[in-house]
PDB file of C-alpha atoms and ligand atoms in Angstrom:
ATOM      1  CA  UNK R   1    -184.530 -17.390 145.773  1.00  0.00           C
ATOM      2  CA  UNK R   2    -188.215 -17.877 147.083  1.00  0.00           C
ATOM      3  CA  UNK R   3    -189.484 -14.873 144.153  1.00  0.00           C
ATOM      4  CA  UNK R   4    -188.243 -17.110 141.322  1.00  0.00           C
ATOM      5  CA  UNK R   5    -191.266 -17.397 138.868  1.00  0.00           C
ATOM      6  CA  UNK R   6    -191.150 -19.262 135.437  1.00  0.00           C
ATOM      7  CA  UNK R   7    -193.667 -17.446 132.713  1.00  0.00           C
ATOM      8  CA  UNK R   8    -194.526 -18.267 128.892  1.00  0.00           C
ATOM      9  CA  UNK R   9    -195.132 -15.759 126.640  1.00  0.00           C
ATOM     10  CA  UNK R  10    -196.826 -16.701 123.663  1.00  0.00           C
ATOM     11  CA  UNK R  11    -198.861 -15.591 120.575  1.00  0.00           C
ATOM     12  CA  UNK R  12    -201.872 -17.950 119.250  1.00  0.00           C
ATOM     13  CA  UNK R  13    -205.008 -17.349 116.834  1.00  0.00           C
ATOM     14  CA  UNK R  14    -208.400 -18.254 118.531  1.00  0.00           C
ATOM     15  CA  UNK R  15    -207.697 -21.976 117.306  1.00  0.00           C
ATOM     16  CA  UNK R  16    -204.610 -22.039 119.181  1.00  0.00           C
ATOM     17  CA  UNK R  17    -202.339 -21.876 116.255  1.00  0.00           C
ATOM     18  CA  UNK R  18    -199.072 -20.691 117.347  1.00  0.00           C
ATOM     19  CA  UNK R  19    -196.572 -22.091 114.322  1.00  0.00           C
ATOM     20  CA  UNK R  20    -197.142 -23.059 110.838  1.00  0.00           C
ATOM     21  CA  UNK R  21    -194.469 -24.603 108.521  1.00  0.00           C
ATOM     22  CA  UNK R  22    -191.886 -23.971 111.253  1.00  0.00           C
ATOM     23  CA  UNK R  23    -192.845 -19.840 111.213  1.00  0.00           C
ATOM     24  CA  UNK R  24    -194.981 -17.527 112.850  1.00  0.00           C
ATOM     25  CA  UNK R  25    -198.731 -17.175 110.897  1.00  0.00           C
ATOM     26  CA  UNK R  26    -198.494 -13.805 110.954  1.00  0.00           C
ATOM     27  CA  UNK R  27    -196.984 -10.206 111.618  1.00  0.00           C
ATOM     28  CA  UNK R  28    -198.054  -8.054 114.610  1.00  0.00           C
ATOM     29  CA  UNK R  29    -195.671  -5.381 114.958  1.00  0.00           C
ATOM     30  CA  UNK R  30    -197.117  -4.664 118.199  1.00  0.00           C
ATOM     31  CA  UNK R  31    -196.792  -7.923 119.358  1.00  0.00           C
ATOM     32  CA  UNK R  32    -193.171  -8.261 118.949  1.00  0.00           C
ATOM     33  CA  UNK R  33    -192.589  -5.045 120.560  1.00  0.00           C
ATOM     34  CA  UNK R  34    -194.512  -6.581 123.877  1.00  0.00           C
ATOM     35  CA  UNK R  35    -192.413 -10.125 123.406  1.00  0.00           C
ATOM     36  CA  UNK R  36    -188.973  -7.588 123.239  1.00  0.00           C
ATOM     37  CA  UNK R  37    -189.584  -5.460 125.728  1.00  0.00           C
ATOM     38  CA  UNK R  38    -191.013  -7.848 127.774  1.00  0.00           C
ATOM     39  CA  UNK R  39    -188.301 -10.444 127.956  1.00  0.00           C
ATOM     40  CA  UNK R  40    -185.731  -7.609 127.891  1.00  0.00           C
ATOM     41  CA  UNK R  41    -182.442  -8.993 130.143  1.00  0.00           C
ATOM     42  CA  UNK R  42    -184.456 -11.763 131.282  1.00  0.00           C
ATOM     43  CA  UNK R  43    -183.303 -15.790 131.046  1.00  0.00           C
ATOM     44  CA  UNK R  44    -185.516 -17.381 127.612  1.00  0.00           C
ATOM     45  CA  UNK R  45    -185.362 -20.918 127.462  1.00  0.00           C
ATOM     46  CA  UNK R  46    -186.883 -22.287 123.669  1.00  0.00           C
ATOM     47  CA  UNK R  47    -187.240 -25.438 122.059  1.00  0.00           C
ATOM     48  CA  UNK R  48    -184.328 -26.262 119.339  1.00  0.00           C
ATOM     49  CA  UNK R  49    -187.206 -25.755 116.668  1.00  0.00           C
ATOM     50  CA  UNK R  50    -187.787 -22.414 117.976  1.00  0.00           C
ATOM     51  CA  UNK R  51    -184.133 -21.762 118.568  1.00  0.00           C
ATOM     52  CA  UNK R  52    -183.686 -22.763 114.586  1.00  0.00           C
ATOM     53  CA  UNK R  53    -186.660 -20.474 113.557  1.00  0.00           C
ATOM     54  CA  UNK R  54    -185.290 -17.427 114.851  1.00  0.00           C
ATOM     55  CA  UNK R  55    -181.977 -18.442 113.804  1.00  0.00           C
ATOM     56  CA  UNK R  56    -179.560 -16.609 116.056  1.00  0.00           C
ATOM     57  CA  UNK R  57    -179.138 -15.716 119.770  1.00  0.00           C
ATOM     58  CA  UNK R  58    -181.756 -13.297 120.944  1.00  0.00           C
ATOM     59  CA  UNK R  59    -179.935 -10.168 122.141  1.00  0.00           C
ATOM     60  CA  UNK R  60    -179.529  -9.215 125.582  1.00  0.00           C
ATOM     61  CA  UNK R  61    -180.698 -12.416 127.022  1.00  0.00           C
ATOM     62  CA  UNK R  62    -179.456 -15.046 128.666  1.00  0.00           C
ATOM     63  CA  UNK R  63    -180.503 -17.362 125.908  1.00  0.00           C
ATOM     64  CA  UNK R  64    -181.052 -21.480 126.826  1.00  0.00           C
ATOM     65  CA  UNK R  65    -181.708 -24.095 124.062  1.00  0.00           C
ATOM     66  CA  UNK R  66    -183.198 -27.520 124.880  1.00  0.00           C
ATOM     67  CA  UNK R  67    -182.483 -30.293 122.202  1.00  0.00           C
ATOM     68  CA  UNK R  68    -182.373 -34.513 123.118  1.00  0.00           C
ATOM     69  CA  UNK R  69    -179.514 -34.593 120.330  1.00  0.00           C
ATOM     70  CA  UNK R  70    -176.411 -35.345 121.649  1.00  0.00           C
ATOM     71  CA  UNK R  71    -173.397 -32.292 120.679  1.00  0.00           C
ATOM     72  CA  UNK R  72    -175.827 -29.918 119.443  1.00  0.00           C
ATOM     73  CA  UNK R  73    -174.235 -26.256 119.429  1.00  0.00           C
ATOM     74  CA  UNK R  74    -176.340 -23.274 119.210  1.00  0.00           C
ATOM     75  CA  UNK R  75    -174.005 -20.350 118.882  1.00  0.00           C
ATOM     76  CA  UNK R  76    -174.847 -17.671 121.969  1.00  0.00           C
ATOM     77  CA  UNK R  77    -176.968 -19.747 123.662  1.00  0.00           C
ATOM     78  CA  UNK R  78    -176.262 -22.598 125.886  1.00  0.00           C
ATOM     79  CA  UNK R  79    -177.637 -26.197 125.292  1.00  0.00           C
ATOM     80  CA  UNK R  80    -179.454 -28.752 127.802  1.00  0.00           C
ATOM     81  CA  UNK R  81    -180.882 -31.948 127.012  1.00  0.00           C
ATOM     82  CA  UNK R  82    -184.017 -31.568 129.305  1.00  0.00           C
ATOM     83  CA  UNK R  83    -186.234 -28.691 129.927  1.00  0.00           C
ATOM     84  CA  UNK R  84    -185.758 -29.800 133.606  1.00  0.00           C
ATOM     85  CA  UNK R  85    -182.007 -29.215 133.397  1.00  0.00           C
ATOM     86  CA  UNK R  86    -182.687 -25.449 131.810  1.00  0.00           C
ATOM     87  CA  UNK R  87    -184.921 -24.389 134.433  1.00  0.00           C
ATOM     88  CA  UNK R  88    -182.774 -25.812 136.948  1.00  0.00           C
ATOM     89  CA  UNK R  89    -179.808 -23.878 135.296  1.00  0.00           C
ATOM     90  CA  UNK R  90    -181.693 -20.558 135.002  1.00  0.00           C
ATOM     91  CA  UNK R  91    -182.928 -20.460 138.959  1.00  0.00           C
ATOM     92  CA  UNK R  92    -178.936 -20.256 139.539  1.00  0.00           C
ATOM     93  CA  UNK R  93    -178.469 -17.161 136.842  1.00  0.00           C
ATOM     94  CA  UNK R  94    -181.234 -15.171 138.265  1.00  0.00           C
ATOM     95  CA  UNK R  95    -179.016 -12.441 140.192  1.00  0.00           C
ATOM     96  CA  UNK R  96    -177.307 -11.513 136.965  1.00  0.00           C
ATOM     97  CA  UNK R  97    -180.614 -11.334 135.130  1.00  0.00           C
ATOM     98  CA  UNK R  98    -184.603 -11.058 136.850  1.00  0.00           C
ATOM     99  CA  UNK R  99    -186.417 -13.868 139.124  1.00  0.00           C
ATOM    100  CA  UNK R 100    -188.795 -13.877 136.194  1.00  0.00           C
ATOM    101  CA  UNK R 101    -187.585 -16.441 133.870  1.00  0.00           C
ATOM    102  CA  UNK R 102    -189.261 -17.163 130.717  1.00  0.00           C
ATOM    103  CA  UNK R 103    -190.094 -19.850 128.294  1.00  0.00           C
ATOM    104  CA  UNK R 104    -190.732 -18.919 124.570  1.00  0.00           C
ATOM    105  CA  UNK R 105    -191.696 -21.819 123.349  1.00  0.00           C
ATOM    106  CA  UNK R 106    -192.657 -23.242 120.688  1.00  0.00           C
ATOM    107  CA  UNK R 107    -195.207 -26.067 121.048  1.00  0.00           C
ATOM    108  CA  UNK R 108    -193.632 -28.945 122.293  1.00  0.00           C
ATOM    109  CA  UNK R 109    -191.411 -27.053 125.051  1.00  0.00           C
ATOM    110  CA  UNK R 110    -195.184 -25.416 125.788  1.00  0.00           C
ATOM    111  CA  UNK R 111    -196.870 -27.939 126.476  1.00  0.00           C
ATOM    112  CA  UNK R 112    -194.589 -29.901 128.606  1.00  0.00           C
ATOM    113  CA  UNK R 113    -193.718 -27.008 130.878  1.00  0.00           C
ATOM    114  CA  UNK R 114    -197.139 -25.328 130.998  1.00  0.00           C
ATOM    115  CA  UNK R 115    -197.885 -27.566 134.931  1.00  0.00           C
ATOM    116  CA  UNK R 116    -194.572 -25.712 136.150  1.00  0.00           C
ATOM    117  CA  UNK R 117    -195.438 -21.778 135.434  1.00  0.00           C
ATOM    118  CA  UNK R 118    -197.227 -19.091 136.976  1.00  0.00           C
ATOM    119  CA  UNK R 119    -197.983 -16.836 134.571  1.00  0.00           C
ATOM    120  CA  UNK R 120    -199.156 -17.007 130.953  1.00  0.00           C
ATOM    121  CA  UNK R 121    -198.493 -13.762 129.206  1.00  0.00           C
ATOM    122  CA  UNK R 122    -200.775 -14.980 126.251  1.00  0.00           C
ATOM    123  CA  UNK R 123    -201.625 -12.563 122.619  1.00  0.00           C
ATOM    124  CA  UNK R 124    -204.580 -13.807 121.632  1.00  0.00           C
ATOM    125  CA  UNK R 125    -204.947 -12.973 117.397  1.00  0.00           C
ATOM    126  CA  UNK R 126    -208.781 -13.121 117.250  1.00  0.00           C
ATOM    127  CA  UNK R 127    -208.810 -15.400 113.936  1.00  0.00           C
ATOM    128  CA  UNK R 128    -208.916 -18.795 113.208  1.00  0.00           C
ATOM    129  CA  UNK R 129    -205.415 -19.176 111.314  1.00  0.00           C
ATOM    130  CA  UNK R 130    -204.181 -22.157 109.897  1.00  0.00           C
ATOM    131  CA  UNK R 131    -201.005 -23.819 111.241  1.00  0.00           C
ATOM    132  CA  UNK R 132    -199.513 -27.149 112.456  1.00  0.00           C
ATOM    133  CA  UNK R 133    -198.179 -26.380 115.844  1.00  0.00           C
ATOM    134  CA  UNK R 134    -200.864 -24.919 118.808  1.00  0.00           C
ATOM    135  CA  UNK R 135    -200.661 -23.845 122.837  1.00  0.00           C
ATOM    136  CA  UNK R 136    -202.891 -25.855 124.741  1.00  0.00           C
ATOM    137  CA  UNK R 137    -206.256 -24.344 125.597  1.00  0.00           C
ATOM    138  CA  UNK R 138    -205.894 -23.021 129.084  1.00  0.00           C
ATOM    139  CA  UNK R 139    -208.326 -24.489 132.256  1.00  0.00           C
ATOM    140  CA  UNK R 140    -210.070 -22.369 133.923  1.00  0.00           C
ATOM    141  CA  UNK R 141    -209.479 -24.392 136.978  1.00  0.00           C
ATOM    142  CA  UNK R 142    -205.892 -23.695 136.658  1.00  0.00           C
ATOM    143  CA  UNK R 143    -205.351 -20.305 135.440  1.00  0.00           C
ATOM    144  CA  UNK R 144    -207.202 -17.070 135.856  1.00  0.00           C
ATOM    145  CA  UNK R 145    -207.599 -13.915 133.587  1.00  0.00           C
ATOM    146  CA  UNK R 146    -205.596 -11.176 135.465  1.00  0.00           C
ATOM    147  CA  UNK R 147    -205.051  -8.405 132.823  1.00  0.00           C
ATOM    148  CA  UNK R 148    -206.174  -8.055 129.431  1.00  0.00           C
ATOM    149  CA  UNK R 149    -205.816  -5.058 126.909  1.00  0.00           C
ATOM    150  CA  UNK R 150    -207.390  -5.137 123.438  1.00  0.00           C
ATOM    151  CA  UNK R 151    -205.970  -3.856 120.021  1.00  0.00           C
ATOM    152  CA  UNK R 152    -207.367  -3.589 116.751  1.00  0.00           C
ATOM    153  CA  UNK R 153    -204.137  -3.033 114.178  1.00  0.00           C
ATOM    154  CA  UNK R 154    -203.239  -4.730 112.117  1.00  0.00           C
ATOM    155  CA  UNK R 155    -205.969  -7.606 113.220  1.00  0.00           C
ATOM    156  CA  UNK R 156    -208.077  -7.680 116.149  1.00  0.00           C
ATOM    157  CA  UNK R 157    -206.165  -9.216 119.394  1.00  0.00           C
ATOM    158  CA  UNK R 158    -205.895  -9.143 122.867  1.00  0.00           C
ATOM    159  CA  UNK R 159    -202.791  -9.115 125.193  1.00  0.00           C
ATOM    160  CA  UNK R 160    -203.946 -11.452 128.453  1.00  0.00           C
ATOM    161  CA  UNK R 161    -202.354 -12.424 131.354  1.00  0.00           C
ATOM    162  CA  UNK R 162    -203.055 -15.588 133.051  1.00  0.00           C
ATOM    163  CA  UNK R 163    -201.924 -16.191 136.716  1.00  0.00           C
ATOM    164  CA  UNK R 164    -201.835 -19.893 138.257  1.00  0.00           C
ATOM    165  CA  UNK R 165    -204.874 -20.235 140.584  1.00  0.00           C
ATOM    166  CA  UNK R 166    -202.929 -21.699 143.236  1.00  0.00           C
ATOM    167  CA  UNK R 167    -200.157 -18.914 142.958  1.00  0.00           C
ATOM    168  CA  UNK R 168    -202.489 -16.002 143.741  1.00  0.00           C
ATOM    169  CA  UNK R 169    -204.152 -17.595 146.638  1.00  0.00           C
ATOM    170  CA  UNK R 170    -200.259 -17.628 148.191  1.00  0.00           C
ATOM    171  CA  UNK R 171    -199.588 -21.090 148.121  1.00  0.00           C
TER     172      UNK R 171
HETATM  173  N1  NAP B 201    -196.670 -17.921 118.406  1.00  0.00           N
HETATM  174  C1  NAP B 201    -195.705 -18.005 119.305  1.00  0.00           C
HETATM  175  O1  NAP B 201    -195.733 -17.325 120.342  1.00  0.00           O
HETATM  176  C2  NAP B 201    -194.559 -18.943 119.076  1.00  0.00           C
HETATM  177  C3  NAP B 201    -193.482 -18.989 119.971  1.00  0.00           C
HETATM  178  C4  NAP B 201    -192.444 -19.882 119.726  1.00  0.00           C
HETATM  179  C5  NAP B 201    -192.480 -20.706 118.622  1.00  0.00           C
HETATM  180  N2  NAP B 201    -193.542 -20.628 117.770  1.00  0.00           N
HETATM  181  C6  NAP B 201    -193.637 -21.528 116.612  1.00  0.00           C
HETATM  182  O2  NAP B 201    -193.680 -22.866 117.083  1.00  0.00           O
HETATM  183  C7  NAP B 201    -193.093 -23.722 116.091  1.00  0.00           C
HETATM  184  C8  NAP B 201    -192.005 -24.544 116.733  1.00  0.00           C
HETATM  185  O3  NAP B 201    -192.582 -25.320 117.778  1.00  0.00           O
HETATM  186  P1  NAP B 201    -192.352 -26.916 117.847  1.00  0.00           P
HETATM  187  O4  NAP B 201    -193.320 -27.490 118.816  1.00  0.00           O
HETATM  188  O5  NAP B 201    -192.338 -27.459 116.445  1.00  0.00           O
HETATM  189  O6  NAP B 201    -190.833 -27.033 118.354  1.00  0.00           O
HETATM  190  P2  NAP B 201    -190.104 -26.490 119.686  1.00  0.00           P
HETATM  191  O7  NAP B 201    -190.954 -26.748 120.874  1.00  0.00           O
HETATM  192  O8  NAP B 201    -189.565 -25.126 119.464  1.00  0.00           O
HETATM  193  O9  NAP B 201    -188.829 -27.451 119.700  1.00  0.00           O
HETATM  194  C9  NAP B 201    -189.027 -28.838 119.709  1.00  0.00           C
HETATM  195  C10 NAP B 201    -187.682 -29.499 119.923  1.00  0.00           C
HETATM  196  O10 NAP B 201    -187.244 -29.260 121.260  1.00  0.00           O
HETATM  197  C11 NAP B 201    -186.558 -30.408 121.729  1.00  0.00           C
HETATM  198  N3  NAP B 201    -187.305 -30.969 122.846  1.00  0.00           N
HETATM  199  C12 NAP B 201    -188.653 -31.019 123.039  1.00  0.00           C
HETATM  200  N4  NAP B 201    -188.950 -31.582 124.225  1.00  0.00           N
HETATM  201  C13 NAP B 201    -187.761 -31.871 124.799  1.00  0.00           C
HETATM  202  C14 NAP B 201    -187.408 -32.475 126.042  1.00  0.00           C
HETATM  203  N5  NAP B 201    -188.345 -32.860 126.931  1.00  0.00           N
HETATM  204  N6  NAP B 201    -186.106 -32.656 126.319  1.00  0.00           N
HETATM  205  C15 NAP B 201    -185.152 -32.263 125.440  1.00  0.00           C
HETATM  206  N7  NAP B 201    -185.427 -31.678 124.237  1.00  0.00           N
HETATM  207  C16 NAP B 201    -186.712 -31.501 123.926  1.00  0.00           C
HETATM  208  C17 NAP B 201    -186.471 -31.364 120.564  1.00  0.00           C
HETATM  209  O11 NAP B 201    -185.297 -30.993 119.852  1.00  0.00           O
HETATM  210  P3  NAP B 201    -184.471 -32.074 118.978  1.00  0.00           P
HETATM  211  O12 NAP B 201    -185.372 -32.494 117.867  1.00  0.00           O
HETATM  212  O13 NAP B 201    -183.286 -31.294 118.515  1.00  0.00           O
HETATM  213  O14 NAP B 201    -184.114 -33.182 119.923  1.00  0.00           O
HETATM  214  C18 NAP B 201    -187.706 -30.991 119.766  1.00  0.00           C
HETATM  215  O15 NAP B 201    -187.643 -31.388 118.415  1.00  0.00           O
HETATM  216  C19 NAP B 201    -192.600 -22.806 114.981  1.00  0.00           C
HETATM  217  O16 NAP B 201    -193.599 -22.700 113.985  1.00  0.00           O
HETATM  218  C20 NAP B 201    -192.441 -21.479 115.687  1.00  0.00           C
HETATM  219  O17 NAP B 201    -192.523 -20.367 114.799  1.00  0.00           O
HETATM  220  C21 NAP B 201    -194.566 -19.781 117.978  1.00  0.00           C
END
């Protein structure tokens, strides 16, 4: 149990944009290659915006939708009326899926979760973009750069991966 780890992944422009007019601003092929392969047979939990935006089960995850409405049903994934209550959920699916679990936003679900992970596996799209939903700027304080490889195609961006201070130094 003790190598349970929750992670976001996420994509935002140098402003922080991750969402505009319920979408995603852009289209990095690249970058959805990394989010697929990445959270391959691994536990996603999303916001019901996000959940709505794709607008069906993610394949070959275990996929968790949080929503305050009451009787919501999200066909292949399983509901939960606070993020709490999905994480809480997920540590007890881990053996039939990876320790790693990850959040996949979108803002809201972000920002409210962003005190209880370790890692942010964060593509940063070198552009101001314009949008109505952003990731909050990272502290320094709290996370440090760990990895970071740079593309060029089809726009300049970076994938970077943030570790929780505290976490590295083995708390
Ligand atoms: N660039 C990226 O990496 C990325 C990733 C994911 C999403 N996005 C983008 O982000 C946007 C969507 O983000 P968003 O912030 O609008 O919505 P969201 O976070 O996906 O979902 C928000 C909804 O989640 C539910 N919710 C939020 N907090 C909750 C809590 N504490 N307890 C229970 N339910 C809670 C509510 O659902 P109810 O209203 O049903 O109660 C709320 O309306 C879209 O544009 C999407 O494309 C971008």
């Amino acid at each position: 149990m003790s190598n349970i780890s929750f992670s976001h992944i996420v994509a935002a422009s140098s402003n922080h944009v991750i969402g505009a007019d319920g979408g995603l601003p852009w289209d990095i092929p690249e970058d959805m290659k990394f989010f697929r392969s990445t959270t391959a047979g691994k536990i996603i939990i999303m916001g019901r915006k996000t959940f709505e935006s794709v607008g069906h089960p993610l394949p070959k995850r275990l996929n968790l939708v949080v929503t305050r409405q009451k009787d919501y049903i999200a066909e292949g994934a399983i509901v939960f009326s606070t993020i709490e209550e999905a994480m809480n959920f997920a540590k007890t699916k881990v053996d039939d899926y990876d320790p790693e679990i990850f959040i996949i936003g979108g803002g809201e679900i972000y920002k409210q979760s962003l005190p209880l992970v370790d890692t942010v596996y964060l593509t940063r799209i070198h552009q101001d973009i314009k949008g109505d939903t952003l990731y909050p700027q990272l502290d320094p304080a709290q996370f440090e750069l760990s990895h970071q490889e740079d593309r060029t195609e089809p726009v300049p961006f970076s994938f970077l991966t943030y570790k929780k201070v505290s976490s590295r130094s083995g708390r």
